[in-house]
Tab-separated table of N, CA and C in Angstrom:
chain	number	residue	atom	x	y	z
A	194	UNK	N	-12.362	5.213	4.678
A	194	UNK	CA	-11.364	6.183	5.034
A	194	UNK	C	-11.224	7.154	3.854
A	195	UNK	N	-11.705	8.368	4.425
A	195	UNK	CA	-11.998	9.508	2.589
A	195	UNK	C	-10.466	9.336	2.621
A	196	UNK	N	-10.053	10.719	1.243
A	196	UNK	CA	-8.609	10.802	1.410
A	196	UNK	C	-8.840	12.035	1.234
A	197	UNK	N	-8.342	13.652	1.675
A	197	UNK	CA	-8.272	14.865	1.354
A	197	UNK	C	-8.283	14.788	-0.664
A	198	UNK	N	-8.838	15.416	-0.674
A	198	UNK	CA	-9.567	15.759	-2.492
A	198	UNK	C	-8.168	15.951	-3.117
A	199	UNK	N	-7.180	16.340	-2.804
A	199	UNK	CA	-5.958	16.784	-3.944
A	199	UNK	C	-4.780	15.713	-3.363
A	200	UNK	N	-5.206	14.988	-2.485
A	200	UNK	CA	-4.181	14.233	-2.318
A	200	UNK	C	-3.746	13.303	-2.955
A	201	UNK	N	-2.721	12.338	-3.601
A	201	UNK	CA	-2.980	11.114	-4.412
A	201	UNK	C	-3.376	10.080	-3.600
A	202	UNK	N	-4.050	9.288	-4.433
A	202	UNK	CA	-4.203	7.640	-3.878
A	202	UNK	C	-3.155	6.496	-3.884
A	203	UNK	N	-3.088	6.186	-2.543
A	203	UNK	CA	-1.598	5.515	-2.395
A	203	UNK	C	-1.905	3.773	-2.138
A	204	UNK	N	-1.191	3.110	-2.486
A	204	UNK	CA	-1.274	1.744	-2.334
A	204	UNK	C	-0.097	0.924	-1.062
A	205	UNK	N	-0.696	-0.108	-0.969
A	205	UNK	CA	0.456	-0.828	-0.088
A	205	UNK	C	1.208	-1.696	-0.311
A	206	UNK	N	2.563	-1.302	-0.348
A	206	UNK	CA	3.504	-2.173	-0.907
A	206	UNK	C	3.527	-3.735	-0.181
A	207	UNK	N	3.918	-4.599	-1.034
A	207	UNK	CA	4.487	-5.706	0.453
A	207	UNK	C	5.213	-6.602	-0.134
A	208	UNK	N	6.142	-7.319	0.667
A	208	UNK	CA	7.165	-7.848	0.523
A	208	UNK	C	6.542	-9.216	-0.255
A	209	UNK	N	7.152	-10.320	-0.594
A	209	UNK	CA	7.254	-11.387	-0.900
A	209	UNK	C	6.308	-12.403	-0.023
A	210	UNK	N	6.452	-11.884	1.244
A	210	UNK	CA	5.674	-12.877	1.954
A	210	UNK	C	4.227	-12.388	2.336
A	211	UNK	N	3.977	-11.420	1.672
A	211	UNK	CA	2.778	-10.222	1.847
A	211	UNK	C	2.395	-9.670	3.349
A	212	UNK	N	3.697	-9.685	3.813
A	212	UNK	CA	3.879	-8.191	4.841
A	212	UNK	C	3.622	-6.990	4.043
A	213	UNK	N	3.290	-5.680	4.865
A	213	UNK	CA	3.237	-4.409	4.476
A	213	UNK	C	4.628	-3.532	4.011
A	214	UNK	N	5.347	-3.458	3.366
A	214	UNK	CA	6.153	-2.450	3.621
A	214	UNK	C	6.995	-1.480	3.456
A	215	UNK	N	5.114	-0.704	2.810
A	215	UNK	CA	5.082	0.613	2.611
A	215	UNK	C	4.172	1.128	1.781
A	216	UNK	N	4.220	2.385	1.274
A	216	UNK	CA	3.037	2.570	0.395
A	216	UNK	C	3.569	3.657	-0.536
A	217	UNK	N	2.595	3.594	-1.555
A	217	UNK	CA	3.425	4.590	-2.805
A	217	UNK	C	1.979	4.924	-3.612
A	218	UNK	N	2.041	5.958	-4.688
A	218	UNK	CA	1.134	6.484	-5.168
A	218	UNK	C	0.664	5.501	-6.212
A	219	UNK	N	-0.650	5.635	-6.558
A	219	UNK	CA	-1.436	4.431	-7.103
A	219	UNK	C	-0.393	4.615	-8.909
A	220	UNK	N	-0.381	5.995	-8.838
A	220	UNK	CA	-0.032	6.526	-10.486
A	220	UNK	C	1.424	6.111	-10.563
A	221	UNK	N	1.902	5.943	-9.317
A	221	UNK	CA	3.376	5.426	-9.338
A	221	UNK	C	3.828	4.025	-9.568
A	222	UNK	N	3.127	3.602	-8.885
A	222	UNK	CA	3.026	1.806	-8.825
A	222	UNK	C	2.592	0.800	-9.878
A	223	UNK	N	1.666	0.858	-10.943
A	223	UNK	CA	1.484	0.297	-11.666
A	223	UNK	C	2.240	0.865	-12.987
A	224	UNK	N	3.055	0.315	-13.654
A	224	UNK	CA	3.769	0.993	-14.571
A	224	UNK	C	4.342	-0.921	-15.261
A	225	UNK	N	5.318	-0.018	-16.082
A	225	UNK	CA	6.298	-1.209	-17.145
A	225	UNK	C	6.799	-2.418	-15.892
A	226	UNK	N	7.719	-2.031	-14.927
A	226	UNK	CA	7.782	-2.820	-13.749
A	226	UNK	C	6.963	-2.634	-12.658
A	227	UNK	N	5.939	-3.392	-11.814
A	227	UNK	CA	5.186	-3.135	-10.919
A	227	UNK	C	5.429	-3.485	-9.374
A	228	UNK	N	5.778	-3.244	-8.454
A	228	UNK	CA	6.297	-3.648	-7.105
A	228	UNK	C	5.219	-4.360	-6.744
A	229	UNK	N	5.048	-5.627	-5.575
A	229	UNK	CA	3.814	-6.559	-5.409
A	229	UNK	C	3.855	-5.363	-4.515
A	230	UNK	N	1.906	-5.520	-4.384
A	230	UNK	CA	0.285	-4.794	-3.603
A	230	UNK	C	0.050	-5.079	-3.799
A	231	UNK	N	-1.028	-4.819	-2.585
A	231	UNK	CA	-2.230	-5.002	-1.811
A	231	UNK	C	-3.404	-4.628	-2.754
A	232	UNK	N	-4.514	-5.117	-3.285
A	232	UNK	CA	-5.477	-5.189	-4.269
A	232	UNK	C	-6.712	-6.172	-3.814
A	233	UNK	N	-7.896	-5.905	-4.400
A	233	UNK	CA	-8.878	-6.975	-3.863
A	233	UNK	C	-9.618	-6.953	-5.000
A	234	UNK	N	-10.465	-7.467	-5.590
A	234	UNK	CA	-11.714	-8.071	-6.401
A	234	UNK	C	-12.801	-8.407	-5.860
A	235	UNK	N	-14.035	-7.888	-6.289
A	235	UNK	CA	-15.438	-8.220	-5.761
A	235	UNK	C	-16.307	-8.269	-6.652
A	236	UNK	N	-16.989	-9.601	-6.548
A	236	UNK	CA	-18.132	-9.929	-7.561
A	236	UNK	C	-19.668	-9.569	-6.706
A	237	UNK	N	-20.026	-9.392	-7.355
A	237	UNK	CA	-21.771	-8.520	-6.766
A	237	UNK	C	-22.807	-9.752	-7.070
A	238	UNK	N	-23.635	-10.515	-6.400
A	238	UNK	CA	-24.600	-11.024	-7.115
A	238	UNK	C	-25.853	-10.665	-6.785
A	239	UNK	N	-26.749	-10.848	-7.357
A	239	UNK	CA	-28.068	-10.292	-6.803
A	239	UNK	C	-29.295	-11.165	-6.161
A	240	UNK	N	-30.426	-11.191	-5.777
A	240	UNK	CA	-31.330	-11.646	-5.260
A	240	UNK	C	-31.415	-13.248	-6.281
A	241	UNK	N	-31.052	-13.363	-7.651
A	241	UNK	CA	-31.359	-14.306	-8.690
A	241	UNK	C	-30.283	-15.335	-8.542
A	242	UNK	N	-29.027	-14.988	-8.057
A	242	UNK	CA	-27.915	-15.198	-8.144
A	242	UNK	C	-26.901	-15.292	-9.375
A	243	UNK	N	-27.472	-13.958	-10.348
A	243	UNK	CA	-26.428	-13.560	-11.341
A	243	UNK	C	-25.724	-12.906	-10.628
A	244	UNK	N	-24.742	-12.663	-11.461
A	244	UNK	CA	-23.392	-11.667	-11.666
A	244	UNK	C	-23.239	-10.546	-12.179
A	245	UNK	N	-22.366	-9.580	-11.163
A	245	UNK	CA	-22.461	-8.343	-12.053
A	245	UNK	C	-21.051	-8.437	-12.629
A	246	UNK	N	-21.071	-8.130	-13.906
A	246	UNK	CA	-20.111	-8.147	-14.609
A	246	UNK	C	-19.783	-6.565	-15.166
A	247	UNK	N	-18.306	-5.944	-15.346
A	247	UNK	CA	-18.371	-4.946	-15.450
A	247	UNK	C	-17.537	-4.615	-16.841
A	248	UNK	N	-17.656	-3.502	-18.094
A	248	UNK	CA	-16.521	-3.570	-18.716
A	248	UNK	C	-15.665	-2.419	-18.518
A	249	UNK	N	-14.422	-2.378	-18.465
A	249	UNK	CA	-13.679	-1.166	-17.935
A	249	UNK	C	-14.305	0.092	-18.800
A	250	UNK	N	-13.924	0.770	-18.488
A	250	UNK	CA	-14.058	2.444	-18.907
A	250	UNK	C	-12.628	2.290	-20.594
A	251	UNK	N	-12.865	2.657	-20.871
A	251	UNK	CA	-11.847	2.989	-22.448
A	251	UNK	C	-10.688	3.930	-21.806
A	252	UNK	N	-11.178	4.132	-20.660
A	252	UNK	CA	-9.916	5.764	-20.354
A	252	UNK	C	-8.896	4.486	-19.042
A	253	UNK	N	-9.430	3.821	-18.886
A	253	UNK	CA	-8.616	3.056	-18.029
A	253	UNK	C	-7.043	2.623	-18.306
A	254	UNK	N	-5.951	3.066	-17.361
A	254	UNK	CA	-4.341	2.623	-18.020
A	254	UNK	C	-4.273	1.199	-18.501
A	255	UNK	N	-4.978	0.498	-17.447
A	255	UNK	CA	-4.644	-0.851	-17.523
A	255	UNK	C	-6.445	-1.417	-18.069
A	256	UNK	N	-5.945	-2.641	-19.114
A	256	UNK	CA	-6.583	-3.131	-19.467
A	256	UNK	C	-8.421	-2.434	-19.793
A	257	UNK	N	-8.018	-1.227	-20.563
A	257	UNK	CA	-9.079	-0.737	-20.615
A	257	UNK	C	-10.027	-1.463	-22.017
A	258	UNK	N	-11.383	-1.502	-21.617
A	258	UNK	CA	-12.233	-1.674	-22.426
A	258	UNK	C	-12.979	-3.239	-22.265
A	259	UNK	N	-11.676	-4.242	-21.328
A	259	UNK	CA	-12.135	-5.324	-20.959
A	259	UNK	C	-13.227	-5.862	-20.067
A	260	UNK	N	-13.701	-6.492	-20.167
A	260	UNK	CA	-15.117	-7.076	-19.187
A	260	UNK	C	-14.175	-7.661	-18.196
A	261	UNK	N	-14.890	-7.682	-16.709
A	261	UNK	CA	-14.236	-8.387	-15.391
A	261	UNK	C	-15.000	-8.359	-14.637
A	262	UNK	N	-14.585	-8.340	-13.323
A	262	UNK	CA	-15.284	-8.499	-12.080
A	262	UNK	C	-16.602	-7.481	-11.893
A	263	UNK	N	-17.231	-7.450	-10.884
A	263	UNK	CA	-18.001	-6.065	-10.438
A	263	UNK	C	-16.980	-5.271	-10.432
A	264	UNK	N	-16.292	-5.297	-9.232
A	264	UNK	CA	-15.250	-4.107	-9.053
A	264	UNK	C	-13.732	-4.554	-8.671
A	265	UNK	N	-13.042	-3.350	-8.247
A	265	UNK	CA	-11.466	-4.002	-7.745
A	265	UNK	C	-11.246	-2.849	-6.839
A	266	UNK	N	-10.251	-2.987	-6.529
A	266	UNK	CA	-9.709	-1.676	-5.889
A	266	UNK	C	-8.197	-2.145	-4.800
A	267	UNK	N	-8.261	-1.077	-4.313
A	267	UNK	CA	-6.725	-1.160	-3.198
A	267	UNK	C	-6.973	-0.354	-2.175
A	268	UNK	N	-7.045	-1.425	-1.123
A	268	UNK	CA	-7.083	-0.499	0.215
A	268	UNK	C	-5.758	0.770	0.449
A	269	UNK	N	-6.221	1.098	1.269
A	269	UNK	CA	-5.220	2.693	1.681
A	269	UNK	C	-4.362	2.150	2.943
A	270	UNK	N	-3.336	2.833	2.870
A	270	UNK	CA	-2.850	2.355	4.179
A	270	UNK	C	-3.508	2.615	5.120
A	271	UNK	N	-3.140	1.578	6.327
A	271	UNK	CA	-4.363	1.445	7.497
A	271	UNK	C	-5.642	0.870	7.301
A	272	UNK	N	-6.188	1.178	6.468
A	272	UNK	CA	-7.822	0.659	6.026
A	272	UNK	C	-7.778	-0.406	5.625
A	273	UNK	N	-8.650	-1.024	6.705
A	273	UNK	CA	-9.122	-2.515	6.549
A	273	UNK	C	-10.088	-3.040	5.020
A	274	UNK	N	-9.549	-4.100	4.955
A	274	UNK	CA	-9.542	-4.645	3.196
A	274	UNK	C	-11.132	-4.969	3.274
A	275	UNK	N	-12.113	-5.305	4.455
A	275	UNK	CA	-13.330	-5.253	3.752
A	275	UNK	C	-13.909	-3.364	3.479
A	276	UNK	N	-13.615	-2.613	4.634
A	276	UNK	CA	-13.722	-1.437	4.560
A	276	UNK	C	-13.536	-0.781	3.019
A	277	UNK	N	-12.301	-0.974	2.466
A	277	UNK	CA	-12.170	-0.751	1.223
A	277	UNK	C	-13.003	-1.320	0.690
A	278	UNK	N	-13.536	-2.439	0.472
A	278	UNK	CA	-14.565	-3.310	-0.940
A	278	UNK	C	-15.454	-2.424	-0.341
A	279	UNK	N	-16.245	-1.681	0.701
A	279	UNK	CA	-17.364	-1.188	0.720
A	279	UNK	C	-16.977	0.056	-0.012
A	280	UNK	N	-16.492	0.897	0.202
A	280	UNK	CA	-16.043	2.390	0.240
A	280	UNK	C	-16.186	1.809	-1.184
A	281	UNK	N	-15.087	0.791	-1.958
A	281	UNK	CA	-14.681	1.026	-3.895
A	281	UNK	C	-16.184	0.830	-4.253
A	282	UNK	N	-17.279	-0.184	-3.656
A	282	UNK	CA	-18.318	-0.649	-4.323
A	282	UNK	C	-19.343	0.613	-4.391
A	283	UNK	N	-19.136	1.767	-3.419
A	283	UNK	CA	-19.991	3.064	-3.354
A	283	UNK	C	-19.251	3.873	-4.036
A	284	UNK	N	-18.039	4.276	-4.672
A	284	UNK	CA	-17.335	5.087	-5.270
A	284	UNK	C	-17.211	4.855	-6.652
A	285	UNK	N	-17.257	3.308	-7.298
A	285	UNK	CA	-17.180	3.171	-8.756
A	285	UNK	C	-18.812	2.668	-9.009
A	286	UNK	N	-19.551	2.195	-7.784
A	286	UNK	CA	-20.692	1.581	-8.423
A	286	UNK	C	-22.205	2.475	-7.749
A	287	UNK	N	-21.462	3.135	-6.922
A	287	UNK	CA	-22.803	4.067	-6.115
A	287	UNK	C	-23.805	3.295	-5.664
A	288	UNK	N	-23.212	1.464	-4.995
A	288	UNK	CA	-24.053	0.815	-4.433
A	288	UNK	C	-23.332	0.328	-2.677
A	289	UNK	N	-24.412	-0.128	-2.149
A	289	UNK	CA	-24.157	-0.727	-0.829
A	289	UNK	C	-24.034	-1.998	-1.181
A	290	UNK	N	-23.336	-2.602	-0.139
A	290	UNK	CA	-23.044	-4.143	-0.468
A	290	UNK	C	-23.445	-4.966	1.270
A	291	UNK	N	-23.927	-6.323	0.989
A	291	UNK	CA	-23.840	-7.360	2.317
A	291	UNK	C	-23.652	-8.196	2.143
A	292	UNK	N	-23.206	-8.996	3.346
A	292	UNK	CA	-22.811	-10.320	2.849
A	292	UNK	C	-21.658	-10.660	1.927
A	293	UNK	N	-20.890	-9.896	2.788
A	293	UNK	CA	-19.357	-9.441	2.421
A	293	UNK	C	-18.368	-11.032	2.592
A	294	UNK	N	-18.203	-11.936	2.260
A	294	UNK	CA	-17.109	-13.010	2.345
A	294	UNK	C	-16.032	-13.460	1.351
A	295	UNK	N	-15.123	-13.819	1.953
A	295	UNK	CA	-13.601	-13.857	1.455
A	295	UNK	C	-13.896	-14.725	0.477
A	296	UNK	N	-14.026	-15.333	-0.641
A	296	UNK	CA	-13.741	-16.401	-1.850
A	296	UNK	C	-12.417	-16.613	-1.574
A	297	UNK	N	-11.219	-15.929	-2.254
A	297	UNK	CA	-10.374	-16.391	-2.667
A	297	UNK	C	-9.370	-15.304	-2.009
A	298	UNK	N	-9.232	-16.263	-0.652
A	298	UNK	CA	-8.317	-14.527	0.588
A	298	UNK	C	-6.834	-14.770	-0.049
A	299	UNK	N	-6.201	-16.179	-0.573
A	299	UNK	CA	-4.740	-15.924	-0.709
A	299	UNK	C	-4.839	-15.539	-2.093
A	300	UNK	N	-5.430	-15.375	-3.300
A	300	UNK	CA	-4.862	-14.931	-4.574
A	300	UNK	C	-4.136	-14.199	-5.093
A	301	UNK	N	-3.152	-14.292	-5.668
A	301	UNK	CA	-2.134	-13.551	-6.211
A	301	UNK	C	-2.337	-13.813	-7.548
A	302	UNK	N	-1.307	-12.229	-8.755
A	302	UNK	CA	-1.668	-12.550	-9.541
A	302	UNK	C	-0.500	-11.809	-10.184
A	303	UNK	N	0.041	-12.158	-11.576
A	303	UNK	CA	0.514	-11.193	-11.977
A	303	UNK	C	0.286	-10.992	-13.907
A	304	UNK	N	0.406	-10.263	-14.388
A	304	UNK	CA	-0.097	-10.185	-15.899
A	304	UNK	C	0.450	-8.478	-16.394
A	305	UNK	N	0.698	-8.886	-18.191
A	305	UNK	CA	1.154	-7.593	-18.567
A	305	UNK	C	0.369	-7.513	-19.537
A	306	UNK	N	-0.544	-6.092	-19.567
A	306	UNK	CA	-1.277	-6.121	-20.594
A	306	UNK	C	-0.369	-5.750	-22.036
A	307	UNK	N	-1.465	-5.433	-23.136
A	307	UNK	CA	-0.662	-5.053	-24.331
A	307	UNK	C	0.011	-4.146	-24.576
A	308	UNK	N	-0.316	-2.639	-23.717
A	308	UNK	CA	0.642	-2.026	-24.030
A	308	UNK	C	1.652	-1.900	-22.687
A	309	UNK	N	2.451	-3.129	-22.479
A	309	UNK	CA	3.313	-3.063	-21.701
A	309	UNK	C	3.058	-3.274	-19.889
A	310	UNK	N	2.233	-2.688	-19.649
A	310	UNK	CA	1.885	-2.291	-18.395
A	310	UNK	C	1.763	-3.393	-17.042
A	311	UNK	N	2.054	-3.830	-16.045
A	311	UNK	CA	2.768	-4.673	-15.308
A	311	UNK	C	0.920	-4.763	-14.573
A	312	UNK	N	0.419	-5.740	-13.571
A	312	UNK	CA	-0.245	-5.530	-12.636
A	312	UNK	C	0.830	-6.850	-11.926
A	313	UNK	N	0.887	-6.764	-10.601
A	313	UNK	CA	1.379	-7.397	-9.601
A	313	UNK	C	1.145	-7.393	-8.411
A	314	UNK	N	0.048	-8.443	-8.081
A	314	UNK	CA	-0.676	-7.918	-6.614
A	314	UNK	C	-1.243	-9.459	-5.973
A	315	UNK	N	-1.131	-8.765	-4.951
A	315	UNK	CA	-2.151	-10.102	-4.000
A	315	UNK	C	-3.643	-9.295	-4.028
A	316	UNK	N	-4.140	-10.096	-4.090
A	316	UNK	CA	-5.549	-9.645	-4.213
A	316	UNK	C	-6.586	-11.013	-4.101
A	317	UNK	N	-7.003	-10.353	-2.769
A	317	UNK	CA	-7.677	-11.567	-2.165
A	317	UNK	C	-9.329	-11.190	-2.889
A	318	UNK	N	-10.093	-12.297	-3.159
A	318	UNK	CA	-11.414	-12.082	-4.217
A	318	UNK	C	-12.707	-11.989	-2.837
A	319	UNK	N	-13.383	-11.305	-3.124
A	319	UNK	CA	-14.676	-11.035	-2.596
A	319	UNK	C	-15.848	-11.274	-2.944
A	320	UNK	N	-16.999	-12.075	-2.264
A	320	UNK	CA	-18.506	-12.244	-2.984
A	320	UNK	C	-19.420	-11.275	-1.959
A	321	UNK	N	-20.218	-10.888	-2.781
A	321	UNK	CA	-21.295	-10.172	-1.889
A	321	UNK	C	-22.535	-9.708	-2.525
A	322	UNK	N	-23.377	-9.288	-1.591
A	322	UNK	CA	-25.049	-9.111	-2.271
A	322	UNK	C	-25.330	-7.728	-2.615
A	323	UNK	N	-25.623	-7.092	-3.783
A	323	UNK	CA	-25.700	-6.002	-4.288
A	323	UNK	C	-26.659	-5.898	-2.945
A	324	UNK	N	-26.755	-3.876	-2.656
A	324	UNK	CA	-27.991	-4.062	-1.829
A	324	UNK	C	-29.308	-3.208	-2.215
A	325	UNK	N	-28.417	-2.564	-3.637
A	325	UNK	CA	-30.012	-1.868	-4.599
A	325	UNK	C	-29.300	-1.714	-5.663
A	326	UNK	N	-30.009	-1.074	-6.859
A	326	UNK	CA	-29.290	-1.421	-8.291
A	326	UNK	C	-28.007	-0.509	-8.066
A	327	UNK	N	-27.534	-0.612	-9.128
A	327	UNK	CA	-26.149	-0.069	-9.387
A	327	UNK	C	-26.135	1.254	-10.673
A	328	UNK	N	-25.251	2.124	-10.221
A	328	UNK	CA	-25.049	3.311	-11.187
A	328	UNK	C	-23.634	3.748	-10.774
A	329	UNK	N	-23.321	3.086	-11.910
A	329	UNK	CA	-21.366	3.014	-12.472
A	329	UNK	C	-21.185	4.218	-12.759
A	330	UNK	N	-19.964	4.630	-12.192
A	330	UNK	CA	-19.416	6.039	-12.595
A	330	UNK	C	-18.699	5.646	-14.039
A	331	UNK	N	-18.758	6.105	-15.190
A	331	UNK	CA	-18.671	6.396	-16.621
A	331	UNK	C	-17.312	6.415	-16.619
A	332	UNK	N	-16.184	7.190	-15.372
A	332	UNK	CA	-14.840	6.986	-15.387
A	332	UNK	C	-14.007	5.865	-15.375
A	333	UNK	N	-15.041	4.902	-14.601
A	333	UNK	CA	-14.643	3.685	-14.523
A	333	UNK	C	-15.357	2.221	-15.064
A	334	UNK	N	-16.048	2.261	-15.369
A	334	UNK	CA	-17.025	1.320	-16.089
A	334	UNK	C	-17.978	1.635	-17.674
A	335	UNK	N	-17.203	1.195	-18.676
A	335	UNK	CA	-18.014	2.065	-19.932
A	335	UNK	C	-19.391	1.363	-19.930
A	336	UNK	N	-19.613	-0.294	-19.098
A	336	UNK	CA	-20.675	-1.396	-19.167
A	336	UNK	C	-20.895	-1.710	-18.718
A	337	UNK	N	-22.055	-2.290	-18.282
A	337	UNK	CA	-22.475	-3.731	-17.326
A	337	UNK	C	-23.573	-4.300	-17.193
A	338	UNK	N	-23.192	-5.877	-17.025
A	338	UNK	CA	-24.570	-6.757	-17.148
A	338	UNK	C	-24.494	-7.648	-15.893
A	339	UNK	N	-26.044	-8.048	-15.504
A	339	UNK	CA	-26.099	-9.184	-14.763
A	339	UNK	C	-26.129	-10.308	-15.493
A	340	UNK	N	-25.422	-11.338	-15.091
A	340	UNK	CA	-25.226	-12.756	-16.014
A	340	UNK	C	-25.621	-13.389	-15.384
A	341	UNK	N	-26.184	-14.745	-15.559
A	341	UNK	CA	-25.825	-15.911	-14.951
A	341	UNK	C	-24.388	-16.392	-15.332
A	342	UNK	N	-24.154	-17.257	-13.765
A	342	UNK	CA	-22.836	-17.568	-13.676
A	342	UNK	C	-22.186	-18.853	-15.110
A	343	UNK	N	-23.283	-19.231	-15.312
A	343	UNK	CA	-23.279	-20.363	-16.088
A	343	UNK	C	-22.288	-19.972	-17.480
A	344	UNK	N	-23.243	-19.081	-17.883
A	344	UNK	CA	-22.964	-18.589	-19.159
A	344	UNK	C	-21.686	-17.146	-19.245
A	345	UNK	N	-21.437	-16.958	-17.674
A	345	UNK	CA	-19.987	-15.914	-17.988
A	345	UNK	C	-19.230	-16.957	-18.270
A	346	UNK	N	-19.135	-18.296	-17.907
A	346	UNK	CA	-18.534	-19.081	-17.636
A	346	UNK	C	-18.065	-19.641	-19.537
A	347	UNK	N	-18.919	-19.681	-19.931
A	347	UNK	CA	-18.817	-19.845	-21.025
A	347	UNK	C	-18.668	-18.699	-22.240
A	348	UNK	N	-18.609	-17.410	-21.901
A	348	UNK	CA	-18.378	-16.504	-22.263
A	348	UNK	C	-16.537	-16.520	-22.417
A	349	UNK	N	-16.686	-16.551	-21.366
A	349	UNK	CA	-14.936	-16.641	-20.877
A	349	UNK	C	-14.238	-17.400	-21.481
A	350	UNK	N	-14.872	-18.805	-22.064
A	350	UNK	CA	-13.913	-19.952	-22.628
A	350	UNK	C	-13.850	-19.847	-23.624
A	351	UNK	N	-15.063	-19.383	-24.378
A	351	UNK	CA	-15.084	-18.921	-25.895
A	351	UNK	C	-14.100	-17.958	-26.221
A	352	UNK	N	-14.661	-16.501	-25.581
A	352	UNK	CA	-13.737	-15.491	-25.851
A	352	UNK	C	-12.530	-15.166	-24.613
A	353	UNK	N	-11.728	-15.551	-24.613
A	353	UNK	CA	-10.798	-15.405	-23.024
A	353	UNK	C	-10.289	-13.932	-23.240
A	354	UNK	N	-9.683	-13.599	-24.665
A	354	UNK	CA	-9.621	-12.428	-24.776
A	354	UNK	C	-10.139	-11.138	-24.689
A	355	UNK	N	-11.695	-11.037	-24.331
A	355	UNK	CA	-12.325	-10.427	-23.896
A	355	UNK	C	-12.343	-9.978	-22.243
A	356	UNK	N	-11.508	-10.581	-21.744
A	356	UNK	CA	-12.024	-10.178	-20.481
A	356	UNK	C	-10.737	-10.231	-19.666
A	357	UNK	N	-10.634	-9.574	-18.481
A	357	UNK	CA	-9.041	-9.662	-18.020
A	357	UNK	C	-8.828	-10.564	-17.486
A	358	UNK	N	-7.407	-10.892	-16.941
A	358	UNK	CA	-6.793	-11.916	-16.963
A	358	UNK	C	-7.051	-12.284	-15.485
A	359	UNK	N	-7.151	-11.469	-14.674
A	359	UNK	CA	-7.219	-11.910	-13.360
A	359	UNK	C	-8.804	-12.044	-12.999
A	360	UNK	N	-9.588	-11.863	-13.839
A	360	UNK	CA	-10.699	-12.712	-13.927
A	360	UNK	C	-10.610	-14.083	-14.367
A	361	UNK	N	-10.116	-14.380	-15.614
A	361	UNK	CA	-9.630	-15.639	-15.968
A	361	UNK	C	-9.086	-16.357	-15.036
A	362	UNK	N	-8.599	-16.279	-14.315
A	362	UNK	CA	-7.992	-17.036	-13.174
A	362	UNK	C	-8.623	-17.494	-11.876
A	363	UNK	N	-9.556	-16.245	-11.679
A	363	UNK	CA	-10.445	-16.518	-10.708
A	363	UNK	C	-11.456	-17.592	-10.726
A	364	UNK	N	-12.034	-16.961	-11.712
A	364	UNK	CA	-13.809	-17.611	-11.915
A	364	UNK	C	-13.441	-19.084	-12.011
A	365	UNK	N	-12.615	-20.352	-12.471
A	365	UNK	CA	-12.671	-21.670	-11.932
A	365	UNK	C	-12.205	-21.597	-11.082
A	366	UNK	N	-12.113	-21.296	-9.909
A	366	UNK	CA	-11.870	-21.066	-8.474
A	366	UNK	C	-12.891	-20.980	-7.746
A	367	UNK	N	-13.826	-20.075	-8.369
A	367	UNK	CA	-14.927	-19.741	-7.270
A	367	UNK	C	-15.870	-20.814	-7.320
C-alpha cells in the first residue's frame, strides 16, 4: 500500500489487548513516552541457511548504529502485516522475499534506548527466504552480513550490547 510522497507515515495504535485503536504519525509515536503499536521483525535467510543480519544506519532515532534483525517495520493502517514485511523488505532492502511464516506472532516488547527514547510495540517476528541478494538503502542500514545462526548466537551472548534489545529477546525464541 504506497503512501502519497509528502504524506507522513502513520502507525497503528492499539489498546492493551492489541485491538486497533487508531493511528498516529510514525515521527509522533516513538518518543520519551511511546503509546503500544503495531510493528513486525523479519529475519531473511538464504539458500545456506544463514542470517541476514543488519546494522542500523547512524542517522537512525532509535537505537542507531546497532546490529539486529534483517528488517522491521509497521504496517499502515488497513495493510495487512505480511503485505507490509514484503513492501519494508523491498523499500529498506530492495529485495523480494518467500516463504513468508509467523515465528513469533504474539511478541511484545518494550525497551528505552540511551538517549531516552521509548519503543513499545507488539511485534509479531517473521522468517523468510531472501529471493536474490540484497542492496540496503544507506538511510537505513549502515551494514550487513550473512551469519550462521550458530555464531549470531554467540555473538549476542558475548557482546549483548551490540545489538538491540528486541533482538535479544527474540533469537532464544526462534
Amino acid at each position: 500500500m504506497p503512501r502519497p510522497e509528502h504524506a507522513p507515515e502513520l502507525v497503528v495504535l492499539l489498546d492493551e489487548a492489541g485491538a486497533a485503536v487508531g493511528s498516529a504519525p510514525k515521527t509522533e509515536v516513538h518518543g520519551r513516552v511511546t503509546p503500544l503499536h503495531l510493528a513486525f521483525s523479519c529475519y531473511l535467510l538464504d539458500g545456506a541457511g544463514d542470517v541476514l543480519v543488519t546494522r542500523r544506519a547512524l542517522t537512525k532515532p532509535t537505537w542507531p548504529g546497532v546490529w539486529t534483525n534483517s528488517f522491521c517495520g509497521h504496517p499502515a493502517p488497513g495493510e495487512g502485516i505480511e503485505s507490509a514485511v514484503a513492501r519494508r523488505a523491498a523499500e529498506e532492502l530492495a529485495v523480494g522475499i518467500a516463504s513468508l511464516r509467523a515465528a513469533l506472532p504474539d511478541f511484545r516488547y518494550r525497551a528505552v534506548d540511551a538517549g531516552g527514547i521509548e519503543e513499545n510495540e507488539i511485534c509479531p517476528v517473521f522468517l523468510a527466504r531472501a529471493e536474490c541478494d540484497v542492496a540496503p538503502d544507506p538511510a537505513e542500514v549502515a551494514e550487513w552480513a550473512w551469519v550462521r545462526p550458530e555464531a549470531l548466537a554467540r555473538a549476542v551472548t558475548l557482546a549483548p550490547f551490540a545489538f538491540s534489545p528486541w533482538m535479544r529477546e527474540q533469537l532464544p525464541r526462534l
